[in-house]
Coordinates of C-alpha atoms in Angstrom, one line a residue:
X1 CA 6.1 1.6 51.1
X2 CA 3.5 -0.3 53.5
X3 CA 2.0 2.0 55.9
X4 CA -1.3 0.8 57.9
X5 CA -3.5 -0.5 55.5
X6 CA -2.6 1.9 52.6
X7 CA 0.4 2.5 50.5
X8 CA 2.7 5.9 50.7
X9 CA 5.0 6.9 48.0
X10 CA 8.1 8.5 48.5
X11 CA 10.6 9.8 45.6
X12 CA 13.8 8.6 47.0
X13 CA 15.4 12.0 45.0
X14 CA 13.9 13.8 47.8
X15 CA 15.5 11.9 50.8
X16 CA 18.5 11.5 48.4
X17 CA 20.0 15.3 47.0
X18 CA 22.9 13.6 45.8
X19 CA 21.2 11.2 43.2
X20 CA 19.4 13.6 41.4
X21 CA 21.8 13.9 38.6
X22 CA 21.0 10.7 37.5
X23 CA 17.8 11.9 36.2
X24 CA 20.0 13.6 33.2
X25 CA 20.1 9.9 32.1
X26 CA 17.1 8.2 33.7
X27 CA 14.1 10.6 32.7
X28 CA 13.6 9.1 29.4
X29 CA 10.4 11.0 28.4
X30 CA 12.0 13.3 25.8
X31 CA 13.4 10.1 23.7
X32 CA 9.7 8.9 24.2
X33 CA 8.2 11.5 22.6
X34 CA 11.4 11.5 20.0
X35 CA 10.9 8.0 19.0
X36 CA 7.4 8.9 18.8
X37 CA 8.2 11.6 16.4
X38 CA 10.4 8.6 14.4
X39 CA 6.6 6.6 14.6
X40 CA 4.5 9.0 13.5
X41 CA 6.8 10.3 10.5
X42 CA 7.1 6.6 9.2
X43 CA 3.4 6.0 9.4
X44 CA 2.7 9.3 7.3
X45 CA 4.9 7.5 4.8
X46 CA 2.8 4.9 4.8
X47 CA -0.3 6.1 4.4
X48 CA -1.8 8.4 1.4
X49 CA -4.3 10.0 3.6
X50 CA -5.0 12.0 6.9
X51 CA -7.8 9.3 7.4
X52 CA -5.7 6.5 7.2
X53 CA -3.4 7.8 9.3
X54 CA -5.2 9.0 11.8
X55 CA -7.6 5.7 11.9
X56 CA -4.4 3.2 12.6
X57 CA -2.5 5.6 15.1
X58 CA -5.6 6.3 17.2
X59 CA -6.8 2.6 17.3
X60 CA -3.0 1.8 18.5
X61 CA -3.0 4.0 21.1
X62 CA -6.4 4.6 22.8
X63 CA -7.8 1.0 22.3
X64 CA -5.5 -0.1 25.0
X65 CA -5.9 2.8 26.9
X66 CA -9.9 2.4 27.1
X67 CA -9.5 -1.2 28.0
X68 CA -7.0 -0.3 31.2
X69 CA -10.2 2.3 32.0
X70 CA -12.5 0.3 31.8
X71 CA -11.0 -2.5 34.1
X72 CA -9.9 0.4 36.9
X73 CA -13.5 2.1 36.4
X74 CA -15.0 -1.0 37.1
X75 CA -12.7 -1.9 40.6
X76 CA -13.6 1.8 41.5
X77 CA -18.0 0.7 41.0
X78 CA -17.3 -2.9 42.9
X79 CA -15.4 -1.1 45.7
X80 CA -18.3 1.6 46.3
X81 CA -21.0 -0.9 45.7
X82 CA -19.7 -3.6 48.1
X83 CA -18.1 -1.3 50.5
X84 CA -15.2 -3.8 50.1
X85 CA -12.3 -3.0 52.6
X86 CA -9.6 -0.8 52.8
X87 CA -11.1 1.8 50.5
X88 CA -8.0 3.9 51.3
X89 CA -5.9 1.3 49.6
X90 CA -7.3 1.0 46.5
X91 CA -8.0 4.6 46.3
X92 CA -4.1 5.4 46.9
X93 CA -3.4 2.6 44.3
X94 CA -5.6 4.0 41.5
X95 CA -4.2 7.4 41.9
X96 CA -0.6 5.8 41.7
X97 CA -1.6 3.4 38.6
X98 CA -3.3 6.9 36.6
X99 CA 0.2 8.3 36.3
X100 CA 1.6 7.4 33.0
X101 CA -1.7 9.2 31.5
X102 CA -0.1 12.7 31.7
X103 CA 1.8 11.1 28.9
X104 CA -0.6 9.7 27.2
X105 CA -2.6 13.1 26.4
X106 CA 0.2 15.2 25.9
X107 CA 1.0 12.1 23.2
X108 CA -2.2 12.3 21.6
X109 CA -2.2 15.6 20.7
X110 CA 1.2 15.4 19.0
X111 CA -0.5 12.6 17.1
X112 CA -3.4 14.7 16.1
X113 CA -1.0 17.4 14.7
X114 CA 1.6 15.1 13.3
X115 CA 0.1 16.0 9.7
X116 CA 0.8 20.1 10.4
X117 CA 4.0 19.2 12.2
X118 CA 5.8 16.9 9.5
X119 CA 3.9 19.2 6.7
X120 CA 5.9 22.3 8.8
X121 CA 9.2 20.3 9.3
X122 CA 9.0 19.5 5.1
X123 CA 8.8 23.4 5.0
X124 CA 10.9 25.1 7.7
X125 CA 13.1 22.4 8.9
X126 CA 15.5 23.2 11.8
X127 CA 13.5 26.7 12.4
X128 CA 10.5 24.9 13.7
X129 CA 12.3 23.4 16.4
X130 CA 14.3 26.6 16.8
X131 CA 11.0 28.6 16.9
X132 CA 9.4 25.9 19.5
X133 CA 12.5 26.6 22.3
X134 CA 12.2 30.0 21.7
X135 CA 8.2 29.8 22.9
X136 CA 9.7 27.7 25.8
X137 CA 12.3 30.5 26.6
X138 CA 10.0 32.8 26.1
X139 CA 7.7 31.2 28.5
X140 CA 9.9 30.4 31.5
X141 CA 10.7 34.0 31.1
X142 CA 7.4 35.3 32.1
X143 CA 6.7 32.3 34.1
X144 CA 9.6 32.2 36.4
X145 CA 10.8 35.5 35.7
X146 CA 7.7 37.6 36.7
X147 CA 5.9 34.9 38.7
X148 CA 3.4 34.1 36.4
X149 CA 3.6 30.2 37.0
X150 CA 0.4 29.5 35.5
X151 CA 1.2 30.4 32.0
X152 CA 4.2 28.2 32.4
X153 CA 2.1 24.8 31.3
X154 CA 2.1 26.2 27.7
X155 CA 5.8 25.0 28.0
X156 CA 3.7 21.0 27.9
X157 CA 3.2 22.3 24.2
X158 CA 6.4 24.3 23.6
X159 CA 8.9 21.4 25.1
X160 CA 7.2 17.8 24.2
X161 CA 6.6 18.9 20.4
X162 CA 9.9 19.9 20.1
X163 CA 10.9 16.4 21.5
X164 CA 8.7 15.1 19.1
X165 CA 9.4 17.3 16.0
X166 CA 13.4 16.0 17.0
X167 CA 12.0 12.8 15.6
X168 CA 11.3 13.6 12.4
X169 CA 14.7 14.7 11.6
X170 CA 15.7 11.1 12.8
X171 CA 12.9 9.4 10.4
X172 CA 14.9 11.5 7.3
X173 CA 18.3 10.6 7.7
X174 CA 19.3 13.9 9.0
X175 CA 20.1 13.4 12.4
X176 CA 22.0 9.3 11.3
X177 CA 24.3 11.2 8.3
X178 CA 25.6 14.3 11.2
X179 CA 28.4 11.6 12.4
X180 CA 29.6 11.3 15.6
X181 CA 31.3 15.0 16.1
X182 CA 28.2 16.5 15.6
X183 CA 26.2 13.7 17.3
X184 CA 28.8 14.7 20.5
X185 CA 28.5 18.6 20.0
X186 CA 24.6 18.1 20.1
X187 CA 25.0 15.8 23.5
X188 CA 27.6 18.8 24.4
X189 CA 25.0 21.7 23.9
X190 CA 22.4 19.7 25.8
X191 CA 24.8 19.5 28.9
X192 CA 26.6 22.2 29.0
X193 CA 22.6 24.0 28.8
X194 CA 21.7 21.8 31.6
X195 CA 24.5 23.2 33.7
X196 CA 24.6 26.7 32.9
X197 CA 20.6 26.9 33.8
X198 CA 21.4 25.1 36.9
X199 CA 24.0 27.4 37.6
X200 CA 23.4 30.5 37.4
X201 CA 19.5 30.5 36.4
X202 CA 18.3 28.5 40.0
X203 CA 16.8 26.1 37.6
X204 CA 16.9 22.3 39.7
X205 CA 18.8 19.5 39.2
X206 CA 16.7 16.9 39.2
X207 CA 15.2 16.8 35.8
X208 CA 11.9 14.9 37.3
X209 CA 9.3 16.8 39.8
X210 CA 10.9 16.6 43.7
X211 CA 8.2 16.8 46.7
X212 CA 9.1 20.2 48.0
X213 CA 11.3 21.9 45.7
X214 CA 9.5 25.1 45.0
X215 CA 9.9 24.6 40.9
X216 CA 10.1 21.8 39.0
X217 CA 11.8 21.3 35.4
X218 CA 8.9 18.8 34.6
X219 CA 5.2 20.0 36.2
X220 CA 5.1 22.6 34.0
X221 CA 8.0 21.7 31.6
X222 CA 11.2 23.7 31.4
X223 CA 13.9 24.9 29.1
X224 CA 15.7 22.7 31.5
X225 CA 13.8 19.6 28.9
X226 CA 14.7 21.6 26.3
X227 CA 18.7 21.0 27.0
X228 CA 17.9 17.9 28.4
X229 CA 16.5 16.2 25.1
X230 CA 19.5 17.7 22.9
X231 CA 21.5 15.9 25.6
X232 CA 19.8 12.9 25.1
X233 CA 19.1 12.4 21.6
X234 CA 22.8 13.7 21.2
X235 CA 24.4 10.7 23.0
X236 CA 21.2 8.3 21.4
X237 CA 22.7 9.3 18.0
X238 CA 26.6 8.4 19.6
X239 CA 25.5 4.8 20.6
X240 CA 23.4 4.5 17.4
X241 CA 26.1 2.7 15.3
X242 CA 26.6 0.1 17.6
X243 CA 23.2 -1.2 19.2
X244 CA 22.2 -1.0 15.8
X245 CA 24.6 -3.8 14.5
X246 CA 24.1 -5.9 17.8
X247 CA 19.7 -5.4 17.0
X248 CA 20.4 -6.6 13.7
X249 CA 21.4 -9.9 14.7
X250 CA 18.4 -12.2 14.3
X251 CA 17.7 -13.1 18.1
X252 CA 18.0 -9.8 19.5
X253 CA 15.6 -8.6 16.6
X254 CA 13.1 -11.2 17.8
X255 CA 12.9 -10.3 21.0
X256 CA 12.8 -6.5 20.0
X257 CA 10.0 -7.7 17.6
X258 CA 8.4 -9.7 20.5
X259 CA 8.3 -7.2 22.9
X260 CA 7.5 -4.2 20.5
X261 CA 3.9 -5.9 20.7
X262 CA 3.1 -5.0 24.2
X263 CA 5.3 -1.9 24.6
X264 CA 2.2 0.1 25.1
X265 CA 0.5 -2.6 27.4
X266 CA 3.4 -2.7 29.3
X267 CA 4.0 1.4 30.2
X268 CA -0.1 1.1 31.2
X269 CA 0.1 -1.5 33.8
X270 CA 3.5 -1.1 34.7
X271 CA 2.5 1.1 37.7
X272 CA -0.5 -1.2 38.9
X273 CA 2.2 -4.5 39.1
X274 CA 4.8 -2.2 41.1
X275 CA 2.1 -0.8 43.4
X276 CA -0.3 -4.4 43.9
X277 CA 3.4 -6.0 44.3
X278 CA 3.8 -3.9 47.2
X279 CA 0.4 -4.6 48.4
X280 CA 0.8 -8.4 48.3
X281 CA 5.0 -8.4 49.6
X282 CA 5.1 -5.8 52.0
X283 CA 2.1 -7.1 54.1
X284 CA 4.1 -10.4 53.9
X285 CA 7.2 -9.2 55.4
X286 CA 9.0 -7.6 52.8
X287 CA 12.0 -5.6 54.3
X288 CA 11.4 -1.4 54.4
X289 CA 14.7 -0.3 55.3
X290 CA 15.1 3.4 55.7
X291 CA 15.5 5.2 51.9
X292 CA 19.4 5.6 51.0
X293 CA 20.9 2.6 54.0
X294 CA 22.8 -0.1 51.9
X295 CA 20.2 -2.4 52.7
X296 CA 17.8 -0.2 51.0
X297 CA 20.1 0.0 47.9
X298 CA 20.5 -3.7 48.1
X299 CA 16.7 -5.0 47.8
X300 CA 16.1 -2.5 45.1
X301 CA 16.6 -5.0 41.9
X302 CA 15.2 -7.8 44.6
X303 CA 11.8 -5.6 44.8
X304 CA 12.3 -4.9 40.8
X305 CA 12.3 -8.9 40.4
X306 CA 9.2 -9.6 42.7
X307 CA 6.8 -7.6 40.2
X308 CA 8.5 -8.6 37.1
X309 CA 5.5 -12.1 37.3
X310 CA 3.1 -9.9 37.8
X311 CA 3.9 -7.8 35.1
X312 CA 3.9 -10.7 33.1
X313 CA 0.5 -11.9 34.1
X314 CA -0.9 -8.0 32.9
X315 CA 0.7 -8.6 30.1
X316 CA -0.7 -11.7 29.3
X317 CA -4.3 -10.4 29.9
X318 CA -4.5 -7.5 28.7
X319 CA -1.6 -7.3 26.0
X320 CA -4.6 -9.5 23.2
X321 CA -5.4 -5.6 23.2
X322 CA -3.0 -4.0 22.0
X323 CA -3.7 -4.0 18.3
X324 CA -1.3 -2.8 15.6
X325 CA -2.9 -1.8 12.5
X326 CA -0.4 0.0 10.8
X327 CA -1.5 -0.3 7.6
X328 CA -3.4 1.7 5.2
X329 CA -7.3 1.6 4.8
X330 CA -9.3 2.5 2.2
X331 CA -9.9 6.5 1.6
X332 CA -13.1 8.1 2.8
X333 CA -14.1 11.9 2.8
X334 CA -11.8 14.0 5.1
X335 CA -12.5 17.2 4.3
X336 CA -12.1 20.3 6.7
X337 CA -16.0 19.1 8.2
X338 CA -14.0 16.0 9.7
X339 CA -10.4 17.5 10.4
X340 CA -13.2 19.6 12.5
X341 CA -14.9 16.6 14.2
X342 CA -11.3 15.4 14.6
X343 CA -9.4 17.9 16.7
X344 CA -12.3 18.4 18.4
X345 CA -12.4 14.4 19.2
X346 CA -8.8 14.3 20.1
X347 CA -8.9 17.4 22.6
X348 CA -11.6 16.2 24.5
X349 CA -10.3 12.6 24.8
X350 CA -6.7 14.3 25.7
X351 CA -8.7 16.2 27.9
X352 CA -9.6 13.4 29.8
X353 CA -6.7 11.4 29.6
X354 CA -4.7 14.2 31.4
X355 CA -7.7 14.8 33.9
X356 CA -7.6 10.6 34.6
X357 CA -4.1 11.0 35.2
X358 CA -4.9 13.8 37.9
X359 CA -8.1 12.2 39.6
X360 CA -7.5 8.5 39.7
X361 CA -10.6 6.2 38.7
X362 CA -11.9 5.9 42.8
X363 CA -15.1 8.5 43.8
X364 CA -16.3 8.9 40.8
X365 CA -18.6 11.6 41.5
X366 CA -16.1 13.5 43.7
X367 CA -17.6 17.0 44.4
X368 CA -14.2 18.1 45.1
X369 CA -12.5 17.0 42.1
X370 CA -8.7 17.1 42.4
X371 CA -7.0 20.2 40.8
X372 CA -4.8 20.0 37.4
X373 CA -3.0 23.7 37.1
X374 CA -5.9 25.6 38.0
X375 CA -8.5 23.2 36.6
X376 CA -10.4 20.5 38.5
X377 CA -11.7 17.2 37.6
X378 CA -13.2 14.1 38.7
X379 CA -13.6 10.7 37.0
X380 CA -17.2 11.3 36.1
X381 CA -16.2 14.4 34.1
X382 CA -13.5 12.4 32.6
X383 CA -15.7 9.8 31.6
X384 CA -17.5 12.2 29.7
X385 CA -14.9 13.7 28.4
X386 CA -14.1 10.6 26.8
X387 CA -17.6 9.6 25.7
X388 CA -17.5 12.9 23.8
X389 CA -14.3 12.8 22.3
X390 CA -14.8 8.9 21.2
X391 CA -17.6 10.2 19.2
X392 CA -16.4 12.7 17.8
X393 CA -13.6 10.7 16.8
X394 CA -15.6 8.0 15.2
X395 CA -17.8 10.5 13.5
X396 CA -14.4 11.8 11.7
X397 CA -13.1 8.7 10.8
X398 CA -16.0 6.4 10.0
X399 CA -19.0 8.3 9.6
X400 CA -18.3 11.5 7.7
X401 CA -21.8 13.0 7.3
X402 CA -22.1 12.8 11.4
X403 CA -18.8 14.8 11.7
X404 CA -20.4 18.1 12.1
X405 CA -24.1 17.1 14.4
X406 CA -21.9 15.1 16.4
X407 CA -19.0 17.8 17.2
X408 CA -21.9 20.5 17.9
X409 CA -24.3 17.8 20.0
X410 CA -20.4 17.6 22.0
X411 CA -20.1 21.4 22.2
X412 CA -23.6 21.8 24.1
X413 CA -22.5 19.1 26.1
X414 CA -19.4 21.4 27.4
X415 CA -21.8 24.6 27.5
X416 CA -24.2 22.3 29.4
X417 CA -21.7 21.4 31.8
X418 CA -20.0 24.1 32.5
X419 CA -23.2 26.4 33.1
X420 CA -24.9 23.8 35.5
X421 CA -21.3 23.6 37.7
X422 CA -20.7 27.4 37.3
X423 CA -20.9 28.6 40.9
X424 CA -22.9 25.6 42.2
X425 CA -22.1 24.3 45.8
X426 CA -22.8 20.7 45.4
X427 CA -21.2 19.7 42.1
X428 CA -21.8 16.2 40.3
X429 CA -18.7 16.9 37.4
X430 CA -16.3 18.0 40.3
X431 CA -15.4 21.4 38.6
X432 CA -14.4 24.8 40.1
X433 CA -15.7 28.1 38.7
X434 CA -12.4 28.4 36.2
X435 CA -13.3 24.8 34.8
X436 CA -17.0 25.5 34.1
X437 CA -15.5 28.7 32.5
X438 CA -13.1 26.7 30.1
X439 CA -15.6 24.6 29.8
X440 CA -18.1 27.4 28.2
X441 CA -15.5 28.3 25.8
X442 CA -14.6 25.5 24.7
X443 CA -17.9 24.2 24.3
X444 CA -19.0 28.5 22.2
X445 CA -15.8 27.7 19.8
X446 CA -17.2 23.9 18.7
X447 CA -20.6 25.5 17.9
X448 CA -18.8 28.9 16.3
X449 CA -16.9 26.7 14.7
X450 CA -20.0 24.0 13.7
X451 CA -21.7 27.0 12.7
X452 CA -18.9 28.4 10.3
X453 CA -18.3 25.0 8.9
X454 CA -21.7 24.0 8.2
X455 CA -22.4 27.2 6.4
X456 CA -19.1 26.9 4.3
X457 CA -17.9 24.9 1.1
X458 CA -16.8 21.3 2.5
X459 CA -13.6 21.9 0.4
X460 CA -10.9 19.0 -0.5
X461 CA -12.0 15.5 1.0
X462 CA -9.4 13.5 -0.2
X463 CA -7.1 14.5 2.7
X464 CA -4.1 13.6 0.9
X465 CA -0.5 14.6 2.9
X466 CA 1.4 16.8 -0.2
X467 CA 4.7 18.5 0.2
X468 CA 5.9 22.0 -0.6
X469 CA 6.2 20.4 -3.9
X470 CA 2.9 19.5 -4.5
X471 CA 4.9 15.7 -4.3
X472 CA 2.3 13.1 -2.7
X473 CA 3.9 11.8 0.8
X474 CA 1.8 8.2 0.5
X475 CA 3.6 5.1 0.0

């Protein structure tokens, strides 16, 4: 809401107890990363090489991305440079517009190990699930259980790949030929998890982060998501059968077609045209009835409406962007010298994607940094992070022979980093001494493993996906 000259946010779920159950349909990030799972299985299908997949799924997702930087980046320079007024509100509406990029990291890391994680489903099949909820059990056990709550954000590993790896068994026809009993004993399981957790385990209802609630099931994720995305896929597979037969009619399959084209556009600026449409309407005279009154429940699809334009407008900008390359490209060398470049490419730009999604885009040289777990970061550092990981990216996929001088020139930049911020009391990269720390060791194991790589035999560069059988994966 409209407060001053700025914009505050308040989750309604914590003026509102009583709604929070409705997060058990609304928090939608689990089928996210399960359709994403679906996406990334499909694509390996399609493509004969780890190179080709990788090239088509990173340009999908991060070309976007760099553009909806770029254009925030670029308000946060203008604003600094012209001293344009009120800082505070554009500062407040950068922070609220960098949210969905917590996804987005988490999300490119599942794509970077989608080759190991179909490769593993292929091998194990329902134990690697099984294995991944026993980490997040595990997990919550020492998290909650002996109040270690910072090792709980291994659970943003543990829960979101199993959400993912969910997806694969959808992608094989598993989860489509289990019927509806099972499909209802999944959705069952899920609930009946939910509540028992709730229950008797102090676990919270609300299966999205509440202001004040002293733990969350989603900041670090929970077994709570674990429950909650058997819950969900279970009742996805329950409706299957009959939005199915109503997409396959030719209208609704256009518009699904239509709109498929900006779906990624569309979850990036999503939060700018809610936030800038409360700049523009509450200012105006917009109603801000008190959270919960009927009149409050009244104008919410009114306020929904009002953006929807907007929306459209960002969509029509900025959705040229969003590029969908499915589609294989010709082989190159991928041999264990660029799966190194790679990984090391898609941590660092994950890296900064979550560290964006933490910072905003505003003060880009923040000495204070704003803190992430026990990490701290600043828009400058992710910049960098970025610029490093881009390269190392592109060295992987398009220049080969640069894979390894490229990944080692990024690991000095880490060591470099971290030992100029270590302990300093004006810092330009906005790190604490635990961030200049990770930072060292991250930067020690890209040499190490430059080093190691560069001395050994460059192995297999065909990158080819094969199964257990030896049976090639590429169509």
């Amino acid at each position: 809401f409209w407060e001053g000259d700025t914009i505050r946010g308040v989750n309604a779920l914590a003026v509102i107890p009583a709604f929070r159950p409705v997060t058990w349909i609304f928090q939608v990030m689990p089928l996210m990363f399960f359709v994403g799972g679906f996406s990334n299985s499909r694509s390996l299908d399609r493509h004969v090489s780890v190179r080709s997949f990788l090239s088509n799924r990173l340009v999908r997702l991060l070309w976007p991305t760099v553009v909806f930087v770029v254009v925030w980046l670029g308000l946060g320079v203008v604003q600094a440079v012209a001293d344009l007024p009120p800082p505070d509100l554009l500062r407040r509406a950068a922070d609220v517009a960098a949210l969905p990029f917590w996804f987005l990291g988490i999300y490119l890391v599942a794509v970077g190990l989608a080759p190991i994680t179909r490769s593993l489903h292929e091998r194990y099949r329902w134990g690697v699930p099984a294995a991944l909820a026993a980490g997040a059990l595990a997990v919550d056990i020492v998290a909650k259980g002996f109040g270690l709550g910072d090792l709980g954000s291994i659970n943003y590993l543990f829960v979101w790949l199993l959400a993912h790896q969910a997806g694969y068994f959808y992608a094989d026809g598993t989860l489509p030929r289990l019927g509806a009993a099972a499909a209802g004993g999944l959705a069952a399981a899920g609930l009946a998890g939910m509540v028992v957790l709730i229950t008797w385990f102090g676990y919270p209802v609300s299966m999205v982060e509440v202001p004040g609630e002293p733990v969350s099931n989603t900041a670090p994720p929970s077994l709570g998501l674990v429950f909650l995305t058997l819950w969900l896929v279970g009742l996805a597979m329950l409706v299957r059968g009959p939005v199915t037969r109503r997409l396959q009619r030719e209208r609704p399959w256009r518009v699904i077609g239509f709109l498929n084209r900006f779906v990624l556009t569309a979850y990036l600026w999503h939060v700018t045209a809610i936030t800038a449409s409360v700049a523009v309407l509450y200012p105006l005279g917009f109603p801000q009835p008190e959270i919960g009154t009927g009149e409050w429940w009244l104008l919410r699809p009114v306020f929904v409406l009002s953006m929807v334009p907007l929306l459209v407008l960002l969509l029509a900008l900025f959705g040229r962007f969003e590029v969908h390359p499915d589609t294989p490209v010709s082989d190159g060398p991928f041999g264990p010298r660029q799966g190194l470049a790679a990984a090391f490419g898609i941590f660092a730009t994950a890296v900064a994607l979550l560290g964006f999604g933490i910072s905003g885009f505003i003060r880009l040289a923040d000495a204070g940094g704003a803190s992430l777990l026990v990490f701290q970061f600043n828009p400058l550092q992710n910049v960098l992070h970025g610029l490093i990981g881009a390269a190392a990216i592109g060295a992987a996929l398009l220049r080969p022979r640069w894979a390894l001088p490229v990944t080692a020139a990024g690991g000095i930049l880490f060591l470099a980093g971290g030992w100029l911020e270590r302990g300093a009391a004006e810092t330009i990269l906005g790190m604490n001494d635990v961030t200049a720390a990770a930072h060292l060791v991250a930067g020690a194991l890209a040499v190490a493993a430059v080093l190691v790589a560069g001395f050994g035999s460059e192995g297999p560069s065909d990158g080819t996906f094969g199964t257990p059988g030896g049976r090639d994966n590429g169509g």
